[in-house]
mmCIF file of C-alpha atoms (C1' of nucleotides) and ligand atoms in Angstrom:
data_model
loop_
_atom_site.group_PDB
_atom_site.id
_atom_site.type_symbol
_atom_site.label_atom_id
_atom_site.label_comp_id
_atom_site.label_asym_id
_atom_site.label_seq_id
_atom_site.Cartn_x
_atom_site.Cartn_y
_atom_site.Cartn_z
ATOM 1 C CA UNK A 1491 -16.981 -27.662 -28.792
ATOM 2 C CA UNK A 1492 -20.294 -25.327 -29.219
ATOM 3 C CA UNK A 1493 -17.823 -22.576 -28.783
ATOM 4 C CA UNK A 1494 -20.138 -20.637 -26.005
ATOM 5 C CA UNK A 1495 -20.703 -17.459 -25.793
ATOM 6 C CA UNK A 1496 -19.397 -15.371 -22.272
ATOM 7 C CA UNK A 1497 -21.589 -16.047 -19.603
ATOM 8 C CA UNK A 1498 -22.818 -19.154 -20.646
ATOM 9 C CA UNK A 1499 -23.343 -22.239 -18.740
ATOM 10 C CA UNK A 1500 -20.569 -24.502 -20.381
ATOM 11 C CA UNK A 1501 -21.153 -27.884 -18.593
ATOM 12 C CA UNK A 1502 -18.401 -27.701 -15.784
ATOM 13 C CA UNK A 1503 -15.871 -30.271 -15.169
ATOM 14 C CA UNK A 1504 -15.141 -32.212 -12.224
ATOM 15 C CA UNK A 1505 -12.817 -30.270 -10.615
ATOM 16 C CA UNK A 1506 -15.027 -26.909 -11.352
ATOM 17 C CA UNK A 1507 -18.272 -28.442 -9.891
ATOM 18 C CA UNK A 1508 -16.340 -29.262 -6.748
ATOM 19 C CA UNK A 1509 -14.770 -25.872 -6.048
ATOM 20 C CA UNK A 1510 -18.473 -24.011 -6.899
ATOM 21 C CA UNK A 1511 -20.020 -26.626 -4.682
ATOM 22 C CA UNK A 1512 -17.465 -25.401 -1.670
ATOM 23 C CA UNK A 1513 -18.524 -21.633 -2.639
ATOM 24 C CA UNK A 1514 -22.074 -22.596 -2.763
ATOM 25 C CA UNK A 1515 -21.826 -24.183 0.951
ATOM 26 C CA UNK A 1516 -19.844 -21.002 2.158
ATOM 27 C CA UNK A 1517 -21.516 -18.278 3.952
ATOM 28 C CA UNK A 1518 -18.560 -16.313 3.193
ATOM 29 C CA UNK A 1519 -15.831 -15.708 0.582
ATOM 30 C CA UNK A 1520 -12.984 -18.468 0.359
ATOM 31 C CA UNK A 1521 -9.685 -18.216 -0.217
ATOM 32 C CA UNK A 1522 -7.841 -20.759 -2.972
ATOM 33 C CA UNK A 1523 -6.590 -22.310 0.465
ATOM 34 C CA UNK A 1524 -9.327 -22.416 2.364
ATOM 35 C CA UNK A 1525 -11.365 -23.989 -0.073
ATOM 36 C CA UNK A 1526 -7.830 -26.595 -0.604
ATOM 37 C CA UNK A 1527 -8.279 -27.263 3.271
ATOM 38 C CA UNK A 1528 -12.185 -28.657 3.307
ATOM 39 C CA UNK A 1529 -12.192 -32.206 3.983
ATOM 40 C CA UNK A 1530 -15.007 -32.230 0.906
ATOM 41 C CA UNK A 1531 -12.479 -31.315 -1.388
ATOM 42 C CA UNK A 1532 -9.471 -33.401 0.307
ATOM 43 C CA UNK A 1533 -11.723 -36.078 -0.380
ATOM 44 C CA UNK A 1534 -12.809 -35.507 -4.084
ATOM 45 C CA UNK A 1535 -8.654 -35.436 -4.904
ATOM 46 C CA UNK A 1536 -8.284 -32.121 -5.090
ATOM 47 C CA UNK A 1537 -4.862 -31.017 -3.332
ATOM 48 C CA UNK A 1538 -3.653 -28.305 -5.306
ATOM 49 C CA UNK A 1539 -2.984 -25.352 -5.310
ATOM 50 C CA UNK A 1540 -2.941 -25.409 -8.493
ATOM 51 C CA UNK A 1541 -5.982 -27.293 -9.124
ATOM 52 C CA UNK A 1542 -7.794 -24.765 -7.382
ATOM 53 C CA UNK A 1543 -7.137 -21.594 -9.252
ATOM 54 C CA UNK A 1544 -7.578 -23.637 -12.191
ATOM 55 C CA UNK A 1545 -10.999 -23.971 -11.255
ATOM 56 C CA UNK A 1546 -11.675 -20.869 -9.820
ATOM 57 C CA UNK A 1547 -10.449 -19.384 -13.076
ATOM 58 C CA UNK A 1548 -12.635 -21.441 -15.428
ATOM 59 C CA UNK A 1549 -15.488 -20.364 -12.925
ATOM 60 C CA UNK A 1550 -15.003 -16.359 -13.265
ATOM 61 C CA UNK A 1551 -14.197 -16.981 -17.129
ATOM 62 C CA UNK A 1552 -18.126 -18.370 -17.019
ATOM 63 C CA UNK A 1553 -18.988 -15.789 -14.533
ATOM 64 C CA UNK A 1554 -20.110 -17.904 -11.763
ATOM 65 C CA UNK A 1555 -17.418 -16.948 -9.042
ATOM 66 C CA UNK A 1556 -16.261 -13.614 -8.374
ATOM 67 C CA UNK A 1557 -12.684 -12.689 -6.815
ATOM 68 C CA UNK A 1558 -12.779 -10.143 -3.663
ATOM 69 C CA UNK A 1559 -9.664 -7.901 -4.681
ATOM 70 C CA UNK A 1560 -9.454 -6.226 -1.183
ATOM 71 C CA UNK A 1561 -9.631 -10.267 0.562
ATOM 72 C CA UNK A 1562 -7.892 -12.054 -1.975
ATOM 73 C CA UNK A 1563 -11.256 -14.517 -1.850
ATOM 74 C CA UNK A 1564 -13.909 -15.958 -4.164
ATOM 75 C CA UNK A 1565 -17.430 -16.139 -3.549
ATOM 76 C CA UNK A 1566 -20.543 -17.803 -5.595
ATOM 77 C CA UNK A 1567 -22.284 -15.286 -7.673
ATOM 78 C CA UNK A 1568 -25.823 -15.573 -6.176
ATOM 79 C CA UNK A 1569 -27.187 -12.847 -9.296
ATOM 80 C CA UNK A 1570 -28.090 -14.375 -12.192
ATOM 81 C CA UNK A 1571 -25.597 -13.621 -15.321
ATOM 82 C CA UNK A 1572 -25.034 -10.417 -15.733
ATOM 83 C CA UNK A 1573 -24.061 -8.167 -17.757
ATOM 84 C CA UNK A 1574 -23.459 -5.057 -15.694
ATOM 85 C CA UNK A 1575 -20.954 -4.853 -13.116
ATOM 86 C CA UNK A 1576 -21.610 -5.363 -9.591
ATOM 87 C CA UNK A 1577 -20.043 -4.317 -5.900
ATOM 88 C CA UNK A 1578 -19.644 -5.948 -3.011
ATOM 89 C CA UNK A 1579 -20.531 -4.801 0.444
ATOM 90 C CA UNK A 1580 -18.071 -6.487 2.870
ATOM 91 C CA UNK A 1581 -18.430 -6.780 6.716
ATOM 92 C CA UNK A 1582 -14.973 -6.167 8.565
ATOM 93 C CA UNK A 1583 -16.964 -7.377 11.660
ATOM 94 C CA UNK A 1584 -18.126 -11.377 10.499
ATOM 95 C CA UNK A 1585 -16.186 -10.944 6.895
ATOM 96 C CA UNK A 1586 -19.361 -12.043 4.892
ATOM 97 C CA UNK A 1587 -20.587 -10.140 1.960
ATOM 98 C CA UNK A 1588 -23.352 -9.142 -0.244
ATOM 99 C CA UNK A 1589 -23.299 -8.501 -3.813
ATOM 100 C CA UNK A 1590 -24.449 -5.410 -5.076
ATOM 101 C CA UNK A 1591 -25.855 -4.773 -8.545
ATOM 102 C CA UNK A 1592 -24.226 -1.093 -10.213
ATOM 103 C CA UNK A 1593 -26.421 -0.346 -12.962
ATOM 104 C CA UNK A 1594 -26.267 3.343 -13.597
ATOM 105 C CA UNK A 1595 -23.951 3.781 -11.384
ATOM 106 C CA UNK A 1596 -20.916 2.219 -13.678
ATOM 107 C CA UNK A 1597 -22.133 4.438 -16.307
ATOM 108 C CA UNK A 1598 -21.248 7.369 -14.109
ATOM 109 C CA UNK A 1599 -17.940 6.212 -12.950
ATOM 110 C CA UNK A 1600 -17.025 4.671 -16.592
ATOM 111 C CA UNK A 1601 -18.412 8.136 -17.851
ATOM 112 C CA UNK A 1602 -15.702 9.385 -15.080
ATOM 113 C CA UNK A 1603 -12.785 7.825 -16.591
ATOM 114 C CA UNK A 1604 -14.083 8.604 -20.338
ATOM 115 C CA UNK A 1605 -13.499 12.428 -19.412
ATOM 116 C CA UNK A 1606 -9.993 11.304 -19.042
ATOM 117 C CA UNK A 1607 -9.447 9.798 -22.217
ATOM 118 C CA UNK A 1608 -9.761 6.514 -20.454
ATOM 119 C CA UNK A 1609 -11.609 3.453 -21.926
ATOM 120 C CA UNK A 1610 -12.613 0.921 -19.449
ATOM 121 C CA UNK A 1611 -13.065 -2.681 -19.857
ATOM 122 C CA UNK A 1612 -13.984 -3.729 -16.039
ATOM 123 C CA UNK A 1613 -15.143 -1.715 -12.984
ATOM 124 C CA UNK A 1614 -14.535 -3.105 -9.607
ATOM 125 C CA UNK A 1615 -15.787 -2.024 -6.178
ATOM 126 C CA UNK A 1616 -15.272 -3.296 -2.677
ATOM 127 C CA UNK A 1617 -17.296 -1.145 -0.106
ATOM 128 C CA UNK A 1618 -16.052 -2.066 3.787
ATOM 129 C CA UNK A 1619 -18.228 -1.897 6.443
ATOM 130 C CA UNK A 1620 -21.084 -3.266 8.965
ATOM 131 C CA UNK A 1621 -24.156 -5.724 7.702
ATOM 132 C CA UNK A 1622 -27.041 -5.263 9.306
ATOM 133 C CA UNK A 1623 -26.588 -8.029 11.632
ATOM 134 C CA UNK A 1624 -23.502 -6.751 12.702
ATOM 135 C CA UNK A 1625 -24.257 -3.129 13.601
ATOM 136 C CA UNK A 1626 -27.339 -4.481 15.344
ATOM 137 C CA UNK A 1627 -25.286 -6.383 17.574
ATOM 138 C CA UNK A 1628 -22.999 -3.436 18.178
ATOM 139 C CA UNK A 1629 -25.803 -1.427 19.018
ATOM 140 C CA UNK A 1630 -27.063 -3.625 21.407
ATOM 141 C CA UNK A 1631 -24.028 -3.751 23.045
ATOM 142 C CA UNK A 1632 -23.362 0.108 23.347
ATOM 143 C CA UNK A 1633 -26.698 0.013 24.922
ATOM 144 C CA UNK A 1634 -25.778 -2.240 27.539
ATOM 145 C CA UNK A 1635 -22.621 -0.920 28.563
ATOM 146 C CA UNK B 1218 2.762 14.483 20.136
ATOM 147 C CA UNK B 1219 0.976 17.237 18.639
ATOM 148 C CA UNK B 1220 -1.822 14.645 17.953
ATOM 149 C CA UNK B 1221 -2.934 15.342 14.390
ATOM 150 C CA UNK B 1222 -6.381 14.744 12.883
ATOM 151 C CA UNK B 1223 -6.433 12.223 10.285
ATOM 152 C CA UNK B 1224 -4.548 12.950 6.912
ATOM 153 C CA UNK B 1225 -2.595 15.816 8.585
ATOM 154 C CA UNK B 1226 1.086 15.849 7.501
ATOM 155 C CA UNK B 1227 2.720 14.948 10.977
ATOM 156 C CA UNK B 1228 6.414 15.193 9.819
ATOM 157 C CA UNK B 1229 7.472 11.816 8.328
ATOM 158 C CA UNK B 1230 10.403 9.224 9.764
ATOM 159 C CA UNK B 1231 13.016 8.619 7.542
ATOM 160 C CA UNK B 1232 12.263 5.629 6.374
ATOM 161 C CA UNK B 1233 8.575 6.729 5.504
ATOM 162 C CA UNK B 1234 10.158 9.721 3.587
ATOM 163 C CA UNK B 1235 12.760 7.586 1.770
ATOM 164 C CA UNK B 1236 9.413 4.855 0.637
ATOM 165 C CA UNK B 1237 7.339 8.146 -0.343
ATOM 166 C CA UNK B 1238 10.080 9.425 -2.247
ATOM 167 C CA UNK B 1239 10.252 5.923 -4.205
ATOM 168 C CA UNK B 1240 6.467 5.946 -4.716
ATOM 169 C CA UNK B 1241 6.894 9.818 -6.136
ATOM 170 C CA UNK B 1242 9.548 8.960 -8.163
ATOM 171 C CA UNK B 1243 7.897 6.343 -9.725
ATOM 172 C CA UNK B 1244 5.625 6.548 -12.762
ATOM 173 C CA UNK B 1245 3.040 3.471 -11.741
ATOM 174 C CA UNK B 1246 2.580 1.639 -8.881
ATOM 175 C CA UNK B 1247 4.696 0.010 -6.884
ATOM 176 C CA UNK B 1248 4.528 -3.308 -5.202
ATOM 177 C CA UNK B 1249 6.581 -3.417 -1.772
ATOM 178 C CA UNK B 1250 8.929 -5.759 -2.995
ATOM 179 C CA UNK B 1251 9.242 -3.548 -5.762
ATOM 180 C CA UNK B 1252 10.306 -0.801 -3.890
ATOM 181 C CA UNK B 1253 12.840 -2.756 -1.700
ATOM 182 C CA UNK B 1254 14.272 -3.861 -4.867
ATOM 183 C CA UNK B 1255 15.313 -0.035 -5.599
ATOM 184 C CA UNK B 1256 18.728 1.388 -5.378
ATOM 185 C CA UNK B 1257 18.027 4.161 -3.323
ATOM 186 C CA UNK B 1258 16.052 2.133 -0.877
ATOM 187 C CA UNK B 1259 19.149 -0.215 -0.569
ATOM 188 C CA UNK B 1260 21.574 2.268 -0.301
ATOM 189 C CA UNK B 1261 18.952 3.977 2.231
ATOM 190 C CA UNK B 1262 19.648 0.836 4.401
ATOM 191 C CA UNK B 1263 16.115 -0.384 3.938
ATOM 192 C CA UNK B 1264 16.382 -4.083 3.637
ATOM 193 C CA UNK B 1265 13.648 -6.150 4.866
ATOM 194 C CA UNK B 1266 10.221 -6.732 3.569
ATOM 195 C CA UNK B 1267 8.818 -5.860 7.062
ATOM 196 C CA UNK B 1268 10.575 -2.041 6.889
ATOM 197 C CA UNK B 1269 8.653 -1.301 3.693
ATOM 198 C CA UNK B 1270 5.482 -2.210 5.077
ATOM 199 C CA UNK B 1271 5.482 -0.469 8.302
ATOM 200 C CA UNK B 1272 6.582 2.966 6.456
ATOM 201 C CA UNK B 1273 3.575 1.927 3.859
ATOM 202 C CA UNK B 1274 1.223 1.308 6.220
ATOM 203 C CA UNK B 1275 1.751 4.850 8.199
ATOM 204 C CA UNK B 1276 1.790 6.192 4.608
ATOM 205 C CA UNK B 1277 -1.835 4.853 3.938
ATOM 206 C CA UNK B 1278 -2.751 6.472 7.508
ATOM 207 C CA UNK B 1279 -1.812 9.843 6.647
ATOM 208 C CA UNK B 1280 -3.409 9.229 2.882
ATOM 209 C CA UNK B 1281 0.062 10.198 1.362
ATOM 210 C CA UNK B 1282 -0.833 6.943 -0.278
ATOM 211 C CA UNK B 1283 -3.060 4.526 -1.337
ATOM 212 C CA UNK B 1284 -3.020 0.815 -2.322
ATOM 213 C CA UNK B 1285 -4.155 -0.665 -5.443
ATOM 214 C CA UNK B 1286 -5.965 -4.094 -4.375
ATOM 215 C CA UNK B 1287 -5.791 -5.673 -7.723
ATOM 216 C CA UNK B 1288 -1.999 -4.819 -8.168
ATOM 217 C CA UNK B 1289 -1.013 -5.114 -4.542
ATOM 218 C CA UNK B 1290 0.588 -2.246 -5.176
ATOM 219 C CA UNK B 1291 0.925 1.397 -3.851
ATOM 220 C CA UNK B 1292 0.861 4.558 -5.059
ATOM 221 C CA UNK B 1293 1.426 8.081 -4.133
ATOM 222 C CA UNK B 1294 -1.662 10.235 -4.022
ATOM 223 C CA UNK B 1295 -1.472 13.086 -6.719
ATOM 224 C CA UNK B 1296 -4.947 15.063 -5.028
ATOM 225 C CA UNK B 1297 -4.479 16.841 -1.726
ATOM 226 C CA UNK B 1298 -5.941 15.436 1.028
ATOM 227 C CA UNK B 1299 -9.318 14.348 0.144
ATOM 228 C CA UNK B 1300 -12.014 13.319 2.308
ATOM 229 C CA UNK B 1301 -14.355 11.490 -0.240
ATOM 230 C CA UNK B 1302 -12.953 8.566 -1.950
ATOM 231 C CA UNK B 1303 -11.248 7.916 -5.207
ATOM 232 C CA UNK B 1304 -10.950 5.601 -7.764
ATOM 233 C CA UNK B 1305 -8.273 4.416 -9.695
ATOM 234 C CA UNK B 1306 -8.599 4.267 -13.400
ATOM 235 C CA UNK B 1307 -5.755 0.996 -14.542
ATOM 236 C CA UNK B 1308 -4.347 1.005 -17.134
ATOM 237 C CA UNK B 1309 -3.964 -3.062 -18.305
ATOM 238 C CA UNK B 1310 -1.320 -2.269 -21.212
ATOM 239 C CA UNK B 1311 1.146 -0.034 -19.802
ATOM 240 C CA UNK B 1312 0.338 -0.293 -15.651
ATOM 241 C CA UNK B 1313 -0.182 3.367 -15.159
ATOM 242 C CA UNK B 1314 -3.128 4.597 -13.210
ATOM 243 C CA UNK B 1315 -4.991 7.555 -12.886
ATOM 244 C CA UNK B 1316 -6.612 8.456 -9.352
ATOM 245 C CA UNK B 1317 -10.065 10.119 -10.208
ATOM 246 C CA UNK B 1318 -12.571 11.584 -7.664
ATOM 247 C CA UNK B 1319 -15.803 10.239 -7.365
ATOM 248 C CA UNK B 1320 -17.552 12.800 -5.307
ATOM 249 C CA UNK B 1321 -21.329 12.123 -6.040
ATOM 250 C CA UNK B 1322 -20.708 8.821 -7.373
ATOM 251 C CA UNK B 1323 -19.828 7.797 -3.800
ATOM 252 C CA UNK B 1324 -23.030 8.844 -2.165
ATOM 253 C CA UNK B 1325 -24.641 6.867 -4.664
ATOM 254 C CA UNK B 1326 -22.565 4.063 -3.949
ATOM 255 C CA UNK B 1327 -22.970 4.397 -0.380
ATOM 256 C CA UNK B 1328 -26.732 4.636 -1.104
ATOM 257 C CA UNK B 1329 -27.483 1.526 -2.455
ATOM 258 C CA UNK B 1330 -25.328 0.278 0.287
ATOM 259 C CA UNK B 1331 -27.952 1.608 2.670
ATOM 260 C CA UNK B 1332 -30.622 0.195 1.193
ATOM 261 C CA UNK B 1333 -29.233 -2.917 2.218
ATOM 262 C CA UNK B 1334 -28.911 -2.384 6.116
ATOM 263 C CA UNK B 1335 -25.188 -2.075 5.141
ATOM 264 C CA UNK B 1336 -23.035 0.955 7.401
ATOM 265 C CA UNK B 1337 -20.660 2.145 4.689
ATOM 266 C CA UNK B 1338 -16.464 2.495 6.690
ATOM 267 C CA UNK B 1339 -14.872 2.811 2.745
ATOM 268 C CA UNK B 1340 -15.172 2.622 -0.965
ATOM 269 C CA UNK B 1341 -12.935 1.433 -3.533
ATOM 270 C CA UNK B 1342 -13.019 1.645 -6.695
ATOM 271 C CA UNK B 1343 -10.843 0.082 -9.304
ATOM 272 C CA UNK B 1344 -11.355 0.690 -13.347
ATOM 273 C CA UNK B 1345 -9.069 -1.664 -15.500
ATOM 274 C CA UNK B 1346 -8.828 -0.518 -19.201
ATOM 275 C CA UNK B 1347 -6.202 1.639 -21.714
ATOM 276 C CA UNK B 1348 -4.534 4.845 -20.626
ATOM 277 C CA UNK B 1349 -5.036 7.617 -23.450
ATOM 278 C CA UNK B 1350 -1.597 6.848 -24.688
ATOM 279 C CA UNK B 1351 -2.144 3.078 -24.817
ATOM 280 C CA UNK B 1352 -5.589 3.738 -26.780
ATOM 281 C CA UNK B 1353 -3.708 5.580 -29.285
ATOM 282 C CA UNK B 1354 -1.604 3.582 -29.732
ATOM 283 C CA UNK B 1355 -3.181 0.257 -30.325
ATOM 284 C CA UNK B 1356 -5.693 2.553 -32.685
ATOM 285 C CA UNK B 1357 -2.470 3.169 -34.568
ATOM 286 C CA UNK B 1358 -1.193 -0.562 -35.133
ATOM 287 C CA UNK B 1359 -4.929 -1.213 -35.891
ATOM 288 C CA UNK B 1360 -4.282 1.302 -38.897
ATOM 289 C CA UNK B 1361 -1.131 0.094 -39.991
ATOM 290 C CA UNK B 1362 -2.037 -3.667 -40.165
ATOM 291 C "C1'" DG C 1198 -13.356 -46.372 -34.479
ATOM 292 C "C1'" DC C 1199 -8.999 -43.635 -35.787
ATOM 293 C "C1'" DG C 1200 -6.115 -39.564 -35.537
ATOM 294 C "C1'" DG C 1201 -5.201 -35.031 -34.487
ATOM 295 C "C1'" DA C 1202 -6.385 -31.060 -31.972
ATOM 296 C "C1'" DT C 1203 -7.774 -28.734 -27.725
ATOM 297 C "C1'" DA C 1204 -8.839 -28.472 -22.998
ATOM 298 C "C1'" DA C 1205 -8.305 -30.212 -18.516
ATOM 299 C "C1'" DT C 1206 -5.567 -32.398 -15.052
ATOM 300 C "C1'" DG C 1207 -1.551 -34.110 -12.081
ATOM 301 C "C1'" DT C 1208 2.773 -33.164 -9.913
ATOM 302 C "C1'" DT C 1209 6.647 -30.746 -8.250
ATOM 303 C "C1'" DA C 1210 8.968 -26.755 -7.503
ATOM 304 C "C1'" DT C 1211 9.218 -21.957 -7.150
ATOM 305 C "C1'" DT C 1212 7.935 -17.118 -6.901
ATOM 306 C "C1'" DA C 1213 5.368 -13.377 -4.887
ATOM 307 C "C1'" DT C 1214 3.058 -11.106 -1.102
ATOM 308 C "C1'" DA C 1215 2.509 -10.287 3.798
ATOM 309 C "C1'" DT C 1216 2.884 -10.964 8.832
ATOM 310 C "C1'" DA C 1217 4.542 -12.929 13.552
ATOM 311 C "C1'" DA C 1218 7.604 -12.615 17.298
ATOM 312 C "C1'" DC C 1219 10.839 -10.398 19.935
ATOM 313 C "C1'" DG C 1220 14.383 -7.490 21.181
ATOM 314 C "C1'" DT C 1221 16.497 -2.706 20.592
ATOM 315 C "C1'" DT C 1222 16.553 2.135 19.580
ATOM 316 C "C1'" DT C 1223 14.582 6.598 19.241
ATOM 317 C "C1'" DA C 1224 11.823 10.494 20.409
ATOM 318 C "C1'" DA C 1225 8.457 12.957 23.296
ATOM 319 C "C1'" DG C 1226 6.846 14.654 27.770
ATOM 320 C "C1'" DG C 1227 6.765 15.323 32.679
ATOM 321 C "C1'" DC D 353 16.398 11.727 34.463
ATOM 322 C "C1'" DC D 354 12.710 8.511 33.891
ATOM 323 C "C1'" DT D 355 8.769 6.674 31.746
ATOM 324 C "C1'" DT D 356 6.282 5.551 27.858
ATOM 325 C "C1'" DA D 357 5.048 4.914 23.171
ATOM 326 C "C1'" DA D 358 6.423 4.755 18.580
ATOM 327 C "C1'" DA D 359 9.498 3.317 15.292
ATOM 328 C "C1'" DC D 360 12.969 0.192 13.898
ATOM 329 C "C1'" DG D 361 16.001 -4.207 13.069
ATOM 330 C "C1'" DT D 362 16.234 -9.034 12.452
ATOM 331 C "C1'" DT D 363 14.827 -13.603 11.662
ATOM 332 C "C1'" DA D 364 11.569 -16.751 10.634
ATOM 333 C "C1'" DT D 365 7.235 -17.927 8.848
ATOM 334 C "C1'" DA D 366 2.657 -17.671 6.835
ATOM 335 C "C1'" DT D 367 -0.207 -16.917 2.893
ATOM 336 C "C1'" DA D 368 -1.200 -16.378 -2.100
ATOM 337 C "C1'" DA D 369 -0.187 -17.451 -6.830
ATOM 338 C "C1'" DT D 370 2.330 -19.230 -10.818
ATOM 339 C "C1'" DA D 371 5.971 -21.887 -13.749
ATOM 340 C "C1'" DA D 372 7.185 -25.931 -16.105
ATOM 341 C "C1'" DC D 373 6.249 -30.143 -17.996
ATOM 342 C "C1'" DA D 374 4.206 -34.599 -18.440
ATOM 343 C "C1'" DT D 375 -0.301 -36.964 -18.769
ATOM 344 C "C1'" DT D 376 -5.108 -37.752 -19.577
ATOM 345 C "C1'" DA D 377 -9.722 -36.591 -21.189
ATOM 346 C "C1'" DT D 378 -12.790 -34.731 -24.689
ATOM 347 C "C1'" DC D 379 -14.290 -33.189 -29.067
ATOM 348 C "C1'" DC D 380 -14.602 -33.483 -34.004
ATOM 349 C "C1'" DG D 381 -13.911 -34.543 -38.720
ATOM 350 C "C1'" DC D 382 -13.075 -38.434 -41.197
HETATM 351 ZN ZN1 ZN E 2824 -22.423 -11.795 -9.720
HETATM 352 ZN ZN1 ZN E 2825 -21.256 -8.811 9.649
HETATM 353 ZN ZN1 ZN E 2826 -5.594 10.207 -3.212
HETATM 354 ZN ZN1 ZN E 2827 -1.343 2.611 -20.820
#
DNA sequence: GCGGATAATGTTATTATATAACGTTTAAGG
DNA sequence: CCTTAAACGTTATATAATAACATTATCCGC
């Protein structure tokens, strides 16, 4: 094998095309068993569990999926690769999200842990709240009422 | 009920005081099967899965604790009551964490959720790395070797 | 192509984490 | 006392993830 470095593209398997695929037709993170239950994925052979987060692993490994700690989902990685870390916004209201990029901002918070004799390998962060289509249709509704 | 503002310390049920206890006697965190598994808890009459949750979930309400997404596990807050979020620095060796403030950090967080329509509820933040001890330690073997 | 190594897959069972449903008890307030 | 809401107990179930082990595919040097 060519022995590739992190992040590169690695041609994926069978198995790994079809679970990206699913996350690539998703307009929202995906659970190991939701992504189990599509009929797409009944029908490639896939059925699982197992198979799945095999997948799914080989995918983050390559850095092509992400894992929502706070949903216990996986979602497409719509960035190119990157090196830095990146959030996620997540709507509590329609449950989709939006990836953020960090940049400077990890530097602070892994410059936070470094004051505490901490050395940090990965930062995570999950910020809850509204999208924007979402608090406009609140809005619109407080209005009418 | 004297109707307390959020993270006031309305006087705690016994079973929320015996799963706080647990939490503060523990050095890491705790999952809540972990907890049910404890002596105490047993011999507190604690017994069911369901228990532990409901006394965790007030817990989380009152910010006496807060839960580690990518442990599914819960900890007992070390700060006073804080208004502005934390992180949690994890330690991937030994499973200790540290709960850091991130003041300023959050606003800028929050910021470049704004940017993006997005109506920040909550931030979390979760650093995976080695404690001080664990650094020092693996620095050590590294000499030795 | 052959042979050995490595990675991926298939299959079954099991463990780990969390909640639903429903009835009972407890505690607060008028 | 009576009402109400919160907390609790109990059982069953849903959801998420991994263990164990056999099998197949792929790569690579020969
Ligand atoms: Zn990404
Ligand atoms: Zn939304
Ligand atoms: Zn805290
Ligand atoms: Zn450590």
């Amino acid at each position: 094998m060519a022995e590739p470095t992190a992040g590169t593209d690695r041609s994926l398997t069978r198995n790994q095309g079809e679970v990206l695929s699913a996350l690539k037709g998703a307009d929202k993170p995906l659970t190991a068993y939701d992504i189990l239950g599509l009929p797409k994925i009944r029908k490639a052979g896939l059925k699982a569990p197992l198979t799945i987060y095999r997948a799914l692993d080989k995918l983050m490994d390559q850095g092509l999926v992400h894992r929502i700690e706070s949903l216990n989902a996986f979602v497409h990685c719509d960035h190119g690769p990157h090196d830095h870390a990146t959030g996620f916004l997540i709507c509590s209201d329609c449950g989709r999200t939006l990836e953020v990029h960090l940049d400077d901002c990890e530097d602070h918070l892994a410059g936070r842990a470094r004051e505490q004799g901490f050395a940090v390998d990965a930062v995570k962060v999950e910020m809850t709240g509204r999208c924007p289509d979402c608090a406009a249709r609140q809005a619109a509704q407080a209005a009418t009422s």
